[in-house]
XYZ file of C-alpha atoms in Angstrom:
263
model
C -24.934 -3.581 1.742
C -21.576 -5.245 2.355
C -18.061 -3.998 1.880
C -14.792 -5.806 1.226
C -11.874 -5.177 3.578
C -10.949 -1.489 3.476
C -7.717 -0.634 5.249
C -5.970 2.692 5.718
C -2.314 1.774 6.054
C 0.644 3.713 7.453
C 3.885 3.111 5.564
C 6.136 4.837 8.103
C 8.800 7.325 7.014
C 9.662 5.478 3.808
C 12.325 2.865 4.515
C 10.938 -0.639 3.950
C 12.645 -1.695 7.198
C 10.221 0.588 9.065
C 7.136 -0.887 7.389
C 5.463 -2.831 10.196
C 4.567 -6.520 9.741
C 0.896 -5.577 10.218
C 1.081 -2.971 7.452
C 2.902 -5.377 5.144
C 0.245 -8.041 5.727
C -2.555 -5.520 5.102
C -1.110 -4.560 1.721
C -0.414 -8.200 0.818
C -4.046 -9.012 1.584
C -5.403 -6.314 -0.731
C -6.433 -6.462 -4.370
C -6.160 -2.709 -4.859
C -3.677 -0.093 -3.595
C -4.818 3.541 -3.524
C -2.665 6.533 -2.685
C -0.751 9.676 -3.544
C 1.778 8.815 -6.243
C 4.825 9.560 -4.062
C 3.527 7.334 -1.271
C 2.519 4.482 -3.566
C 6.136 4.451 -4.738
C 7.180 3.827 -1.120
C 5.331 0.494 -1.168
C 7.903 -2.268 -1.776
C 7.821 -3.396 -5.404
C 6.997 -6.983 -4.481
C 3.834 -5.798 -2.723
C 2.746 -3.633 -5.648
C 3.257 -6.450 -8.135
C 0.026 -8.031 -9.359
C -2.245 -5.515 -7.640
C -4.336 -2.764 -9.141
C -2.828 0.619 -8.296
C -4.882 3.807 -8.239
C -2.443 6.688 -7.763
C -3.100 10.416 -8.079
C -1.133 13.593 -7.553
C -1.478 16.264 -4.885
C -4.846 17.855 -4.077
C -6.877 14.762 -5.030
C -7.455 13.343 -1.561
C -11.243 13.236 -1.895
C -11.023 11.441 -5.235
C -8.560 8.882 -3.870
C -10.600 8.042 -0.795
C -13.855 7.852 -2.744
C -12.179 5.551 -5.264
C -11.020 3.327 -2.413
C -14.527 3.166 -0.960
C -15.954 2.368 -4.402
C -13.424 -0.429 -4.902
C -14.266 -1.956 -1.519
C -18.002 -1.691 -2.229
C -17.352 -3.514 -5.520
C -15.903 -6.414 -3.543
C -12.187 -5.740 -3.904
C -10.055 -5.736 -0.762
C -8.529 -2.265 -0.799
C -5.848 -0.372 1.074
C -5.268 3.373 1.148
C -1.564 3.938 1.795
C -0.237 6.973 3.677
C 3.236 7.990 4.736
C 3.888 7.941 8.468
C 0.755 7.063 10.430
C -2.635 7.138 8.651
C -4.264 8.941 11.565
C -1.720 11.779 11.760
C -2.364 14.426 9.070
C -3.313 11.612 6.698
C -6.313 9.829 5.194
C -7.911 7.774 7.981
C -10.252 10.542 9.095
C -11.282 11.436 5.551
C -12.296 7.843 4.788
C -14.640 7.861 7.791
C -16.002 11.316 6.917
C -16.748 10.267 3.333
C -18.538 7.137 4.481
C -20.691 9.346 6.677
C -21.310 11.839 3.854
C -22.362 9.015 1.522
C -24.826 7.612 4.052
C -22.588 4.622 4.745
C -21.632 5.348 8.350
C -22.876 1.868 9.310
C -19.925 0.432 7.370
C -17.330 2.367 9.368
C -16.804 -0.636 11.643
C -15.378 -2.506 8.650
C -12.593 0.020 8.093
C -9.271 -1.031 9.612
C -6.726 1.650 10.443
C -3.240 0.120 10.364
C -0.766 2.295 12.298
C 2.661 3.264 11.021
C 5.749 4.967 12.441
C 4.776 8.678 12.468
C 7.054 11.132 10.690
C 7.679 13.017 13.928
C 8.961 9.826 15.596
C 11.286 9.088 12.695
C 12.633 12.644 12.736
C 13.055 12.636 16.515
C 15.008 9.373 16.422
C 17.431 10.787 13.859
C 17.933 13.948 15.932
C 18.409 12.173 19.273
C 15.647 12.483 21.887
C 13.931 15.877 21.464
C 10.431 14.632 22.358
C 11.196 13.214 25.806
C 8.905 15.760 27.443
C 5.562 17.310 26.485
C 5.305 18.397 22.879
C 2.776 19.789 20.409
C 2.467 19.165 16.689
C 1.358 21.933 14.330
C 1.024 21.903 10.549
C 1.820 25.197 8.816
C -0.300 24.310 5.777
C -3.230 26.684 5.517
C -4.962 24.760 2.739
C -7.435 23.305 5.239
C -6.818 25.402 8.358
C -6.910 29.238 8.296
C -3.581 30.867 9.080
C -4.957 32.865 12.060
C -5.964 29.545 13.678
C -2.482 28.139 13.070
C -0.944 31.265 14.605
C -3.094 30.937 17.724
C -2.118 27.310 18.165
C 1.569 28.087 17.672
C 1.422 30.935 20.163
C -0.289 28.717 22.739
C 2.198 25.859 22.304
C 5.276 28.080 22.331
C 3.982 30.110 25.266
C 3.378 26.931 27.288
C 6.989 25.827 26.614
C 6.060 22.749 24.617
C 8.599 21.307 22.240
C 6.935 22.107 18.904
C 6.985 19.761 15.918
C 6.209 21.521 12.653
C 4.723 19.566 9.758
C 4.402 21.024 6.243
C 6.791 23.799 7.232
C 7.414 25.549 3.938
C 6.386 25.537 0.292
C 6.855 27.862 -2.674
C 3.364 29.271 -2.202
C 3.769 30.014 1.522
C 7.482 30.545 1.972
C 6.959 33.056 4.778
C 4.932 30.885 7.175
C 7.977 29.251 8.702
C 9.676 32.636 9.068
C 6.645 33.865 11.005
C 6.668 30.738 13.189
C 10.351 31.192 13.993
C 9.774 34.859 14.822
C 7.073 33.751 17.258
C 9.466 31.185 18.726
C 12.077 33.893 19.282
C 9.625 35.681 21.589
C 9.484 32.624 23.869
C 12.886 30.954 23.389
C 16.501 31.972 23.770
C 18.659 32.432 20.655
C 20.620 29.247 21.423
C 17.521 27.029 21.512
C 18.224 23.974 19.312
C 16.121 23.679 16.178
C 16.174 20.252 14.543
C 15.666 19.822 10.816
C 15.125 16.449 9.183
C 14.524 16.169 5.461
C 13.625 12.958 3.627
C 13.821 10.859 6.815
C 14.864 7.281 6.057
C 14.750 7.925 2.325
C 17.470 8.579 -0.255
C 18.839 12.085 0.221
C 18.198 12.137 3.970
C 19.483 15.287 5.716
C 19.679 15.847 9.470
C 20.894 18.995 11.217
C 20.512 20.985 14.432
C 20.988 24.760 14.440
C 20.525 27.445 17.127
C 17.306 29.369 16.687
C 19.144 32.611 15.947
C 21.065 31.025 13.063
C 18.336 28.801 11.580
C 17.747 29.474 7.880
C 14.189 28.750 6.664
C 15.487 28.544 3.096
C 16.924 25.114 3.938
C 13.403 23.773 4.536
C 10.798 22.365 2.143
C 7.631 20.248 2.261
C 9.663 17.059 2.682
C 11.014 18.352 5.997
C 10.081 18.148 9.665
C 11.205 20.966 11.971
C 11.418 20.470 15.752
C 11.722 23.559 17.972
C 13.171 22.746 21.382
C 11.666 23.961 24.637
C 13.378 25.954 27.392
C 15.365 22.926 28.589
C 16.273 21.286 25.281
C 20.012 20.911 24.979
C 22.742 19.227 22.947
C 24.568 16.099 24.109
C 27.471 15.118 21.888
C 25.776 16.590 18.846
C 22.375 15.036 19.631
C 19.269 17.041 20.459
C 17.830 16.097 23.877
C 14.889 17.410 25.891
C 15.346 16.255 29.517
C 12.421 14.397 31.075
C 13.476 15.414 34.584
C 15.207 12.285 35.843
C 18.463 14.084 36.627
C 16.599 16.516 38.878
C 14.643 13.780 40.628
C 17.432 11.317 41.306
C 20.854 11.692 42.914
C 23.939 10.698 40.873
C 23.969 7.227 42.504
C 20.389 6.570 41.310
C 18.664 7.156 44.653
C 15.722 9.498 44.848
C 16.523 13.033 45.930
C 14.894 14.068 49.195
C 11.636 15.925 48.826
C 10.956 14.845 45.236
C 7.457 13.478 44.632
C 6.292 11.074 41.948
C-alpha cells in the first residue's frame, strides 16, 4: 500500500507573515487542505484557491485526521493545518496514532510534520521576554486530561518556580479552572508577580496586557488567550515582562565575569 504526501502543517499564530516558507510550500504542494474551520480560515486565500477543503467544527479531530489519511491513501497530496506548531497540543500525534490504530504504522515514515511558530512563542514575544528561563506549559482543558492530573502538574510546576504558560485557560463550561490555577499560583508567588495575558496574538483584535497576580481578573480570559505566570524573578522593564536568565548575576557591569561564578 502506498500513500500520497501527508503533511501536518503549523500555521503559526495566525498572521500570514509568520507562516514559514516551509509551511507555505507544503500547503502549495497539496491537493487537499484539512482542518478546524477557524484554522483553515487562517490559510492565505491564494493557497486555499483551487484546492479541496475539508473543514469541520470543534470536537471533530478524529474525523478530520481520518479524512486526511483517507485522502492521502486515495492518492491526493494532503495537509492537515493547525494553529501554532502541529506538535504542540495539535494534530501531529493524532495522525500517527490513527495510522497505528488502522494497522498502517508502516506508513508513518511518509508523514511530514512541518513546524510552525508555537502560540507560546508568539505570546511571549508580544509580552517581552518572559520565557528566558525554565518554563512549563500546561493546558487547563480537561476534555482529554482529568482535572486532578492537571492540578498535580500545575502544583509541581509552580512549586519548582517554573514560569508557567497556560493554554486553553478558560471556557464557558469550565470558567473556574483558571481561578483555581491562580489560587494555586498565589501559594507559591508574591502578589506582585507579573501575569501576562495575550488574546488573539497576531490576529485582528489582538490584546496584550500584564497585571500583578493579586489584581488579575480571570473574566478577561477566554479560549483564544494564552496566560503566562511569571516565576519568582520575573519583573517588568519599561512595561515589558522579563524573566532574567542570570547574566546580570554572572557578569560585572563592564561585561567581565564575576569572580567565583561557574559556567
